[in-house]
Amino acid sequence: MNSNEIAQLLNETAGTLSETKDISKLYHRHRYTDSLPSGQVISEIVDLCRAVIFPGYYGKSTLNAQTMLYTIGVNVERIFDLLTQQVKASLNFCNEEKQDCSGLEDVSSLAMEKASRLVSQLPAIRLDLASDVEAAYLGDPAAESYGEVISCYPVIKALTNYRIAHELYKLGVPLLPRILTEMAHSETGIDIHPGAEIGRHFMIDHGTGVVIGATCIIGNNVKLYQGVTLGARSFPLDDNGNPIKHIPRHPILEDNVIVYSNATILGRVTIGKGAVIGGNIWVTYDVPAGARISQRKHTTEK
Amino acid sequence: MNSNEIAQLLNETAGTLSETKDISKLYHRHRYTDSLPSGQVISEIVDLCRAVIFPGYYGKSTLNAQTMLYTIGVNVERIFDLLTQQVKASLNFCNEEKQDCSGLEDVSSLAMEKASRLVSQLPAIRLDLASDVEAAYLGDPAAESYGEVISCYPVIKALTNYRIAHELYKLGVPLLPRILTEMAHSETGIDIHPGAEIGRHFMIDHGTGVVIGATCIIGNNVKLYQGVTLGARSFPLDDNGNPIKHIPRHPILEDNVIVYSNATILGRVTIGKGAVIGGNIWVTYDVPAGARISQRKHTTEK
Amino acid sequence: MNSNEIAQLLNETAGTLSETKDISKLYHRHRYTDSLPSGQVISEIVDLCRAVIFPGYYGKSTLNAQTMLYTIGVNVERIFDLLTQQVKASLNFCNEEKQDCSGLEDVSSLAMEKASRLVSQLPAIRLDLASDVEAAYLGDPAAESYGEVISCYPVIKALTNYRIAHELYKLGVPLLPRILTEMAHSETGIDIHPGAEIGRHFMIDHGTGVVIGATCIIGNNVKLYQGVTLGARSFPLDDNGNPIKHIPRHPILEDNVIVYSNATILGRVTIGKGAVIGGNIWVTYDVPAGARISQRKHTTEK
Amino acid sequence: MNSNEIAQLLNETAGTLSETKDISKLYHRHRYTDSLPSGQVISEIVDLCRAVIFPGYYGKSTLNAQTMLYTIGVNVERIFDLLTQQVKASLNFCNEEKQDCSGLEDVSSLAMEKASRLVSQLPAIRLDLASDVEAAYLGDPAAESYGEVISCYPVIKALTNYRIAHELYKLGVPLLPRILTEMAHSETGIDIHPGAEIGRHFMIDHGTGVVIGATCIIGNNVKLYQGVTLGARSFPLDDNGNPIKHIPRHPILEDNVIVYSNATILGRVTIGKGAVIGGNIWVTYDVPAGARISQRKHTTEK
Amino acid sequence: MNSNEIAQLLNETAGTLSETKDISKLYHRHRYTDSLPSGQVISEIVDLCRAVIFPGYYGKSTLNAQTMLYTIGVNVERIFDLLTQQVKASLNFCNEEKQDCSGLEDVSSLAMEKASRLVSQLPAIRLDLASDVEAAYLGDPAAESYGEVISCYPVIKALTNYRIAHELYKLGVPLLPRILTEMAHSETGIDIHPGAEIGRHFMIDHGTGVVIGATCIIGNNVKLYQGVTLGARSFPLDDNGNPIKHIPRHPILEDNVIVYSNATILGRVTIGKGAVIGGNIWVTYDVPAGARISQRKHTTEK
Amino acid sequence: MNSNEIAQLLNETAGTLSETKDISKLYHRHRYTDSLPSGQVISEIVDLCRAVIFPGYYGKSTLNAQTMLYTIGVNVERIFDLLTQQVKASLNFCNEEKQDCSGLEDVSSLAMEKASRLVSQLPAIRLDLASDVEAAYLGDPAAESYGEVISCYPVIKALTNYRIAHELYKLGVPLLPRILTEMAHSETGIDIHPGAEIGRHFMIDHGTGVVIGATCIIGNNVKLYQGVTLGARSFPLDDNGNPIKHIPRHPILEDNVIVYSNATILGRVTIGKGAVIGGNIWVTYDVPAGARISQRKHTTEK
């Protein structure tokens, strides 16, 4: 294969790939100078949030109360700047995608307002995460210190992303919340949809394979183990055969529920207060408060 | 422990680690100037492929049809260059490892040819991925837009790597296809062997923990949930007690099959057209078309 | 929202986040000039260890025995330097966290000693890993070469981190071992606590979702599949309602045990020599040597 | 000096440095979200311009006419994007500095227009630089090839920056032209003010220490050696004792003039066509066409 | 030349280069764990100092007085940290080099003290630099704004490094001051020894090739042009034929002196108040206050 | 100016810039897969050479004789690898440029041989540089230690690059030597052509603006000051009016010559042993051994 043949092949391939009529759903038309949401910048936002929420554990060390104020002040301002930029990119992306948000003309000031609201929620988010750290420390005999939990436990990373994403979701920011939780999904194997509502003092041990769907409602003091699915069982279709969006279809877990590893709970069922769901089972019905359900005995051959 | 003692210890350790006779299987002898396949370069190839397959979603934004041609042209040429280099490294690596590919002398031109074939397959790969994006959008009520699916869904990342890797696998490129799918495995928790054959309009929801073995055959419109294993049950050994390679040993899933979360299907069994496999079960036998199988009822104590 | 209002909001948020009295458990006070353990540096240590353990597969290529000595010598010295620094950071972090390690004043020389011990264990760690590579190659028909196993298989990455972390754990280094295994957890989905004791010729296929708890004891020639949990069933609380740490609470797997995918084994039970545990089941009792247990038959509707 | 004393000192210093009333000229107030011109981005613009002007010498290699179009197309588009952004930053910077450009409200579209004009000048700039390359090759016996001149000669780097900066200067872009020529000054030791007018086929040998002032006019086929100054002799002051800006005050060099190393020519003097100015002399008067002036004989002691 | 021959050659060369007895002056023995002064870190210190001295021109933009305090606070603290580390490295380097500083045992606390003194001098350094910026703006008709002077003029970069280096020099820090001024030398072509004493409102136009020796004393309102040397004429040797260090040997320039381009002033001579030294001349004698000296007329041939 | 107009303008500009017939001298045609010499890689080669020549001053610190061997061994091997690659790129570049080197078919093995010869010269280069360091230390009263000279003095950086480049020049490597010396030119302002022959114990003080031409011959113990030019006066043209290459046209400086700042010596003249050339003068004739020449007295007005 000589150079000319290679060049011809590259040119033909580039030409074919530039024809967009057959792949209109794979091709995103930007308005000029709009930028895409950036994974790298969103990742920096996450790092900065961790640094202001867990000072001394993430980011740089601090000297004393006054210099800590400097560091937190700089980080909060930078969170605001980067978030404004990414919220704006997400709003533009969504508008161009849907072409139906005709009222959203002043995207810049809208982005600034949503970013400022998120920033003002950071102290409250921190209090929720403090309760989660405590839950992990008290709930795992292997945890040697709060510092180990904050520094190492995947659940804390996943919940930090989720709790920020959930606030952005409630503020009506498109796309960005999902990017945030998928980042944590890739890092920890814990997949929490930003639409889920999760109470305080929440714990997921180990975490790989956990799925928490978009309309889940989870109370306080709930504990999940790895591989637990809180999913949808089925979903109604519209007249075109497409799934109808935004219908409650995931489980409700009341306070103090425990779900052991690899259990699957599907559909808009309610797991009552204090119930315990054993591992490796498939639950598609309501479970009363205080109940304990577990897998049938196994076949043993010797 | 003083400086001299430390130096002595470092020298002894370096000496021991440099003795290769006991670890001949851990030590790879390169011919001079051959380089290893590079994870960093392969990762760049993946990014470039995503950018030409999903223009406007990955990579940079585009202005109009003509400047899109420039960007795609540059990216296609760079894919070709980097792929030629990595295919060559993989062929050399394999030859040195096995020492039995005596016919493969002109590795450079062979690498260039295989790379050009992969490039020429990119438009076809894009059409398959377009069907996968549609499957994900239609199959998940939580999906707000095609853009969200393309940007965020782990399955699209995993399938992009798999569909490229599968073409390279069919072209007889060693090692590189496996590196590509293991990258996606690390990023998404979805482990698809490049040897598997997978139809169009394929969907994996959430995805963490999914395993699809090397000799699987999967039809069109199949949907898997997280934690599903399509694995081997057992494998025959040769006279030396080593497993015999390349024997069909993984399941066949016909069109329209659905497998729910954490189900395990093992061995060369056939799951018939339209069958539904419930979650958390272990299947080692053929399932007829249209059948639905699910886990036994649980023991509940209250 | 004008600039002054935004500035005021940022100032108020920074002020609130700098008040530490309500979040004393989220706030780590460093002694001046102490640095945090660094994920980036620990990641470099891992890369260097892989390069000296698998020369020619990781790191740079080598020319011959003599120049290999140079490369390994430089890498061993750098492992020692970086490890000394990170062990010191971990000891300081722990001391500040617990405020009860009054005897650990000469942290620098202690760190140097522990780092030198780890370095001197590298040849032994390499022999264990050589047995693991062999187990993966012989146990997977899809493995084409030792090189593919070493380069691609997640289990080898996870075990390299684990075997180093386990030595550091035995040396009494806090925090750092857990950071090492959580890095592998994030990369591979395999979560092995550094306290677990694992024999030679150990194999985990695919691996995503595997959990091996802190007090597990695993013999030689054991094989696990993806999604297997070796966890704790419950744990006693002390008078304050906190879990008592350091009590044996995870399974013992004797030699030659096989556990199939998504099986969950909980509590201080013993799985006897050569037992085979089927997939997707939940085991909370001793299993005798040679036994095979599997899931009950499913309900099938057609 | 203990930690508290250090903290106090840092706080006091930060406080003093934040008081801006005494240093109003050192303190630049940005309007919110305006960014500074970025040295890093401007440096990337220079690299891209070099790549489109000297294809195959700077940037990446090219395969053939068609793939060269891709590369140049991508680079031209990126030059336009980055330049628009930097012109905008420069206009904002200038407006904030002077607070007298009340008419410049639509800075974004103004920046886009000026950037597009510069881009449309790139082919003409390339023709000028082609003549400069030829002048260097023909004028230096040490030049082995055009490739060596383009790749290595400082004069080509300095003139590329200058010729771009001069177009921007004529377009009325503030600050940015000066940043461009100061970058070349730092890299090559050649200091050309963007306001100078320089003909074609211009050559500076070696170049370190050359200064060409803002109102210089230089004809075609002029050659300077290192250390030559074309400067101002003196300048009139206004009623406040400040120098009056924008008055012609630097030399005019007609066609074919040669100035040897370390010569200094000051003031609005004219060096006539074909004149030769010897090294290490100080010229503050007109020199007629064709004249040769040189330093007086030296004192020699033996 | 085959692989073995190359390996042998590399080994022999490495062996020869590792023999240190013949090159004891080229070989620096570190005490274990001491690090070298780092060009990269020192460069970061310079950037941080520019950012606190010229807020809004260097570093990031600022929102208002309160958030400016955060940024400056963080930067001042980081200057202190990095400077402490580099002063310590310089002290160690010097001690090992000279092996005669037996009293300097507590290098860490000494470094911290010297760093804190430098930090406390930053406001005074800023006032001096403010006068230099004013001198450049008023002294150059081409200067369009203070912002242009601060952002672009090499003299401001050189003087920032010099004024910091001079304070460190007075504090007795070895090596580091020279590294700082050589960085500016490389960047601007202006070579100011940190030992020189320079008054306020100092201006160097263009700057390339300027040399200001270690024992120079320069008054207020002095202006130099490019290529000016303030050097030593000769220096006495000691009994071993080595130059005697620390003897005053460079010029004194009184207030309001102007020296034009490429003039060379050598030896401990005094240039009186308000004197003007013409370009391209060589001065080795005292010049009275108010005098103007210039080059002899040239030989002109026509 | 709307998006379409901008797109049209970018397309037209890209099209014009892709037409190569008018700029054949600015356009370099690569053979496929040949790469350009890389400034970044060459810069790494320089850093590695400095690290093996001045161990402990550049690069990393060393522990003791044995671990120093490791570091030097690794660095020497990497110098060889990178140099082979860059020599090959330079040979290809030159061949393509001149299209007259038909005999140079086996460029790879030729590159390897030239690289190995350069490596074998490193010990000799180090001895020359040791003499230069001594010359700088003894010749400058401001030099506090050998370490300061090696770490800070521009002359040492310039001579390291020159002495390596000169060996490559003698080996017939095109382009690369010039790139090496131009790198030092940009860094230090000292421009030494790689063809010049320079003896031992050579010193350039300060250095900015020094030019040493391609056919200079400089003896031992020579000392230059900043701004000195050793250049060509004129050069004969061939029948086409192009300068004839490779004719001796630069000065010869015999042993022990001193040339003061900004002096210019032009043409194939000989400056005799021990002669002293004063500053700011222009010399175009032979100077006898031991002579001292200096500038005429100035005009002084008071």
PDB file of C-alpha atoms in Angstrom, chain D residues 52-65 68-70 72-73 76-77 80-81 112-113 115-117 119-123 126-127 129-130 133-134 137-148 150-154 157 186-188 205-209 223 225-226 260-262 277-280 293-302, chain F residues 1 6 9-11 13-20 22-30 32-36 93 97-98 169 175 178-179 182 185-187 189-191 193 208-211 213-214 227-230 232-235 237 241-246 249 262-264 266 279-283 285 287-297:
ATOM      1  CA  VAL D  52       0.780  27.628   8.596  1.00  0.00           C
ATOM      2  CA  ILE D  53       3.475  29.925   7.236  1.00  0.00           C
ATOM      3  CA  PHE D  54       6.258  27.334   7.133  1.00  0.00           C
ATOM      4  CA  PRO D  55       4.383  24.036   6.656  1.00  0.00           C
ATOM      5  CA  GLY D  56       6.601  21.016   7.176  1.00  0.00           C
ATOM      6  CA  TYR D  57       9.177  23.008   9.156  1.00  0.00           C
ATOM      7  CA  TYR D  58       7.066  23.896  12.170  1.00  0.00           C
ATOM      8  CA  GLY D  59       4.166  21.927  13.565  1.00  0.00           C
ATOM      9  CA  LYS D  60       3.544  18.441  12.235  1.00  0.00           C
ATOM     10  CA  SER D  61       4.675  16.868   9.007  1.00  0.00           C
ATOM     11  CA  THR D  62       2.284  16.718   6.087  1.00  0.00           C
ATOM     12  CA  LEU D  63       1.433  13.858   3.828  1.00  0.00           C
ATOM     13  CA  ASN D  64       0.270  15.470   0.597  1.00  0.00           C
ATOM     14  CA  ALA D  65      -1.619  18.438  -0.775  1.00  0.00           C
ATOM     15  CA  MET D  68      -2.012  19.596   4.195  1.00  0.00           C
ATOM     16  CA  LEU D  69      -5.271  21.425   3.574  1.00  0.00           C
ATOM     17  CA  TYR D  70      -6.812  19.683   6.603  1.00  0.00           C
ATOM     18  CA  ILE D  72      -3.817  24.262   7.639  1.00  0.00           C
ATOM     19  CA  GLY D  73      -7.599  24.533   7.811  1.00  0.00           C
ATOM     20  CA  VAL D  76      -6.284  28.750  10.618  1.00  0.00           C
ATOM     21  CA  GLU D  77      -9.574  28.212  12.415  1.00  0.00           C
ATOM     22  CA  PHE D  80      -8.953  32.847  14.484  1.00  0.00           C
ATOM     23  CA  ASP D  81     -10.556  31.547  17.689  1.00  0.00           C
ATOM     24  CA  MET D 112     -13.878  39.029  15.891  1.00  0.00           C
ATOM     25  CA  GLU D 113     -13.554  41.498  13.064  1.00  0.00           C
ATOM     26  CA  ALA D 115      -9.033  38.768  14.195  1.00  0.00           C
ATOM     27  CA  SER D 116     -10.591  37.954  10.835  1.00  0.00           C
ATOM     28  CA  ARG D 117      -8.649  40.784   9.207  1.00  0.00           C
ATOM     29  CA  VAL D 119      -6.180  35.985   9.380  1.00  0.00           C
ATOM     30  CA  SER D 120      -6.878  37.308   5.897  1.00  0.00           C
ATOM     31  CA  GLN D 121      -3.435  38.971   5.946  1.00  0.00           C
ATOM     32  CA  LEU D 122      -1.578  35.718   6.663  1.00  0.00           C
ATOM     33  CA  PRO D 123      -0.867  34.908   2.990  1.00  0.00           C
ATOM     34  CA  ARG D 126       3.969  34.756   4.360  1.00  0.00           C
ATOM     35  CA  LEU D 127       5.204  36.351   1.153  1.00  0.00           C
ATOM     36  CA  LEU D 129       8.668  36.288   5.308  1.00  0.00           C
ATOM     37  CA  ALA D 130       9.600  34.262   2.238  1.00  0.00           C
ATOM     38  CA  VAL D 133      14.226  33.812   4.458  1.00  0.00           C
ATOM     39  CA  GLU D 134      15.829  34.309   1.078  1.00  0.00           C
ATOM     40  CA  TYR D 137      20.117  32.419   3.112  1.00  0.00           C
ATOM     41  CA  LEU D 138      21.841  34.559   0.513  1.00  0.00           C
ATOM     42  CA  GLY D 139      23.386  36.900   3.067  1.00  0.00           C
ATOM     43  CA  ASP D 140      25.070  34.343   5.322  1.00  0.00           C
ATOM     44  CA  PRO D 141      27.759  31.981   4.018  1.00  0.00           C
ATOM     45  CA  ALA D 142      27.202  29.822   7.095  1.00  0.00           C
ATOM     46  CA  ALA D 143      23.609  29.019   6.073  1.00  0.00           C
ATOM     47  CA  GLU D 144      23.579  25.461   4.732  1.00  0.00           C
ATOM     48  CA  SER D 145      19.973  25.339   3.524  1.00  0.00           C
ATOM     49  CA  TYR D 146      16.659  27.195   3.557  1.00  0.00           C
ATOM     50  CA  GLY D 147      15.540  24.633   6.125  1.00  0.00           C
ATOM     51  CA  GLU D 148      18.330  25.646   8.495  1.00  0.00           C
ATOM     52  CA  ILE D 150      13.721  28.664   8.812  1.00  0.00           C
ATOM     53  CA  SER D 151      14.330  26.279  11.707  1.00  0.00           C
ATOM     54  CA  CYS D 152      17.222  27.969  13.496  1.00  0.00           C
ATOM     55  CA  TYR D 153      17.734  31.627  12.641  1.00  0.00           C
ATOM     56  CA  PRO D 154      16.541  33.979  15.383  1.00  0.00           C
ATOM     57  CA  LYS D 157      11.387  34.020  14.625  1.00  0.00           C
ATOM     58  CA  SER D 186      13.013  37.532  25.138  1.00  0.00           C
ATOM     59  CA  GLU D 187      13.544  34.558  22.816  1.00  0.00           C
ATOM     60  CA  THR D 188      16.015  36.178  20.398  1.00  0.00           C
ATOM     61  CA  ASP D 205      22.431  38.530  11.439  1.00  0.00           C
ATOM     62  CA  HIS D 206      22.818  36.948  14.913  1.00  0.00           C
ATOM     63  CA  GLY D 207      20.566  39.658  16.252  1.00  0.00           C
ATOM     64  CA  THR D 208      21.187  39.856  19.989  1.00  0.00           C
ATOM     65  CA  GLY D 209      20.847  43.444  21.179  1.00  0.00           C
ATOM     66  CA  LYS D 223      20.757  44.268   6.555  1.00  0.00           C
ATOM     67  CA  TYR D 225      24.082  43.014  12.415  1.00  0.00           C
ATOM     68  CA  GLN D 226      23.838  42.215  16.101  1.00  0.00           C
ATOM     69  CA  TYR D 260      27.380  46.675  11.165  1.00  0.00           C
ATOM     70  CA  SER D 261      27.392  45.327  14.667  1.00  0.00           C
ATOM     71  CA  ASN D 262      26.838  47.530  17.704  1.00  0.00           C
ATOM     72  CA  ILE D 277      27.416  52.164   8.613  1.00  0.00           C
ATOM     73  CA  GLY D 278      30.445  50.618  10.306  1.00  0.00           C
ATOM     74  CA  GLY D 279      30.351  48.827  13.636  1.00  0.00           C
ATOM     75  CA  ASN D 280      30.515  50.355  17.102  1.00  0.00           C
ATOM     76  CA  ILE D 293      31.199  55.666   7.674  1.00  0.00           C
ATOM     77  CA  SER D 294      33.379  53.907  10.176  1.00  0.00           C
ATOM     78  CA  GLN D 295      35.089  54.243  13.541  1.00  0.00           C
ATOM     79  CA  ARG D 296      38.292  56.211  13.922  1.00  0.00           C
ATOM     80  CA  LYS D 297      41.538  54.350  14.190  1.00  0.00           C
ATOM     81  CA  HIS D 298      42.433  52.993  17.612  1.00  0.00           C
ATOM     82  CA  THR D 299      45.251  53.694  19.927  1.00  0.00           C
ATOM     83  CA  THR D 300      47.584  50.727  19.856  1.00  0.00           C
ATOM     84  CA  GLU D 301      50.278  50.170  22.455  1.00  0.00           C
ATOM     85  CA  LYS D 302      52.718  47.398  22.153  1.00  0.00           C
TER      86      LYS D 302
ATOM     87  CA  MET F   1     -19.515  39.842  10.099  1.00  0.00           C
ATOM     88  CA  ILE F   6     -16.155  34.131   8.800  1.00  0.00           C
ATOM     89  CA  LEU F   9     -12.873  33.829   4.991  1.00  0.00           C
ATOM     90  CA  LEU F  10     -11.241  30.984   6.921  1.00  0.00           C
ATOM     91  CA  ASN F  11     -11.765  28.619   4.008  1.00  0.00           C
ATOM     92  CA  THR F  13      -7.297  31.716   3.703  1.00  0.00           C
ATOM     93  CA  ALA F  14      -6.684  28.006   4.298  1.00  0.00           C
ATOM     94  CA  GLY F  15      -6.949  27.411   0.565  1.00  0.00           C
ATOM     95  CA  THR F  16      -4.475  30.159  -0.284  1.00  0.00           C
ATOM     96  CA  LEU F  17      -2.031  29.021   2.355  1.00  0.00           C
ATOM     97  CA  SER F  18      -2.226  25.452   1.014  1.00  0.00           C
ATOM     98  CA  GLU F  19      -1.099  26.503  -2.455  1.00  0.00           C
ATOM     99  CA  THR F  20       2.572  25.785  -2.395  1.00  0.00           C
ATOM    100  CA  ASP F  22       4.698  30.279  -4.877  1.00  0.00           C
ATOM    101  CA  ILE F  23       6.434  29.392  -1.668  1.00  0.00           C
ATOM    102  CA  SER F  24       8.388  26.297  -2.530  1.00  0.00           C
ATOM    103  CA  LYS F  25      11.207  27.451  -0.286  1.00  0.00           C
ATOM    104  CA  LEU F  26       8.957  27.734   2.759  1.00  0.00           C
ATOM    105  CA  TYR F  27       7.423  24.303   2.337  1.00  0.00           C
ATOM    106  CA  HIS F  28       9.139  21.133   3.448  1.00  0.00           C
ATOM    107  CA  ARG F  29       8.001  17.845   1.953  1.00  0.00           C
ATOM    108  CA  HIS F  30       8.509  14.950   4.330  1.00  0.00           C
ATOM    109  CA  TYR F  32       5.961   9.548   4.977  1.00  0.00           C
ATOM    110  CA  THR F  33       6.477   8.847   8.714  1.00  0.00           C
ATOM    111  CA  ASP F  34       9.698  10.869   8.919  1.00  0.00           C
ATOM    112  CA  SER F  35       9.589  13.169  11.866  1.00  0.00           C
ATOM    113  CA  LEU F  36      11.126  16.594  12.345  1.00  0.00           C
ATOM    114  CA  PHE F  93      15.561  16.444   7.007  1.00  0.00           C
ATOM    115  CA  GLU F  97      16.016  19.444   1.732  1.00  0.00           C
ATOM    116  CA  LYS F  98      18.984  18.978  -0.544  1.00  0.00           C
ATOM    117  CA  TYR F 169      29.451  18.961  13.675  1.00  0.00           C
ATOM    118  CA  LEU F 175      21.182  20.836  11.435  1.00  0.00           C
ATOM    119  CA  ARG F 178      23.017  24.458  14.969  1.00  0.00           C
ATOM    120  CA  ILE F 179      19.778  23.781  16.851  1.00  0.00           C
ATOM    121  CA  GLU F 182      20.786  28.367  18.952  1.00  0.00           C
ATOM    122  CA  HIS F 185      21.878  31.508  22.165  1.00  0.00           C
ATOM    123  CA  SER F 186      18.248  32.008  23.138  1.00  0.00           C
ATOM    124  CA  GLU F 187      18.928  31.028  26.762  1.00  0.00           C
ATOM    125  CA  GLY F 189      22.523  35.565  24.460  1.00  0.00           C
ATOM    126  CA  ILE F 190      25.819  33.846  23.539  1.00  0.00           C
ATOM    127  CA  ASP F 191      25.892  32.800  19.867  1.00  0.00           C
ATOM    128  CA  HIS F 193      28.600  28.589  15.727  1.00  0.00           C
ATOM    129  CA  THR F 208      24.967  38.646  26.250  1.00  0.00           C
ATOM    130  CA  GLY F 209      25.601  39.611  22.643  1.00  0.00           C
ATOM    131  CA  VAL F 210      28.751  37.551  22.102  1.00  0.00           C
ATOM    132  CA  VAL F 211      29.038  36.167  18.549  1.00  0.00           C
ATOM    133  CA  GLY F 213      31.537  32.753  13.837  1.00  0.00           C
ATOM    134  CA  ALA F 214      31.721  29.412  12.060  1.00  0.00           C
ATOM    135  CA  GLY F 227      28.978  41.940  23.386  1.00  0.00           C
ATOM    136  CA  VAL F 228      32.175  40.774  21.673  1.00  0.00           C
ATOM    137  CA  THR F 229      31.799  39.863  18.008  1.00  0.00           C
ATOM    138  CA  LEU F 230      34.234  37.560  16.227  1.00  0.00           C
ATOM    139  CA  ALA F 232      33.182  37.919   9.030  1.00  0.00           C
ATOM    140  CA  ARG F 233      34.002  41.163   7.258  1.00  0.00           C
ATOM    141  CA  SER F 234      32.899  40.284   3.775  1.00  0.00           C
ATOM    142  CA  PHE F 235      32.614  37.157   1.705  1.00  0.00           C
ATOM    143  CA  LEU F 237      30.206  35.610  -4.174  1.00  0.00           C
ATOM    144  CA  GLY F 241      25.952  36.189  -6.839  1.00  0.00           C
ATOM    145  CA  ASN F 242      25.491  33.790  -3.908  1.00  0.00           C
ATOM    146  CA  PRO F 243      28.057  33.732  -1.098  1.00  0.00           C
ATOM    147  CA  ILE F 244      30.608  30.924  -1.367  1.00  0.00           C
ATOM    148  CA  LYS F 245      30.239  28.663   1.642  1.00  0.00           C
ATOM    149  CA  HIS F 246      32.965  27.128   3.840  1.00  0.00           C
ATOM    150  CA  ARG F 249      36.467  34.215   7.136  1.00  0.00           C
ATOM    151  CA  ASN F 262      31.386  45.176  22.795  1.00  0.00           C
ATOM    152  CA  ALA F 263      34.593  44.930  20.784  1.00  0.00           C
ATOM    153  CA  THR F 264      34.115  43.750  17.214  1.00  0.00           C
ATOM    154  CA  LEU F 266      36.023  41.019  11.797  1.00  0.00           C
ATOM    155  CA  GLY F 279      36.030  47.535  24.615  1.00  0.00           C
ATOM    156  CA  ASN F 280      33.756  49.117  22.018  1.00  0.00           C
ATOM    157  CA  ILE F 281      36.263  49.034  19.179  1.00  0.00           C
ATOM    158  CA  TRP F 282      36.194  47.627  15.686  1.00  0.00           C
ATOM    159  CA  VAL F 283      39.200  45.574  14.604  1.00  0.00           C
ATOM    160  CA  TYR F 285      43.405  43.785  10.947  1.00  0.00           C
ATOM    161  CA  VAL F 287      47.052  42.433  16.077  1.00  0.00           C
ATOM    162  CA  PRO F 288      50.531  41.366  17.147  1.00  0.00           C
ATOM    163  CA  ALA F 289      51.154  39.180  20.180  1.00  0.00           C
ATOM    164  CA  GLY F 290      51.097  41.113  23.438  1.00  0.00           C
ATOM    165  CA  ALA F 291      49.616  44.286  21.915  1.00  0.00           C
ATOM    166  CA  ARG F 292      46.932  46.323  23.709  1.00  0.00           C
ATOM    167  CA  ILE F 293      44.560  48.375  21.601  1.00  0.00           C
ATOM    168  CA  SER F 294      41.853  50.654  22.857  1.00  0.00           C
ATOM    169  CA  GLN F 295      39.329  53.306  21.829  1.00  0.00           C
ATOM    170  CA  ARG F 296      40.382  56.877  21.182  1.00  0.00           C
ATOM    171  CA  LYS F 297      39.728  59.500  23.806  1.00  0.00           C
TER     172      LYS F 297
END
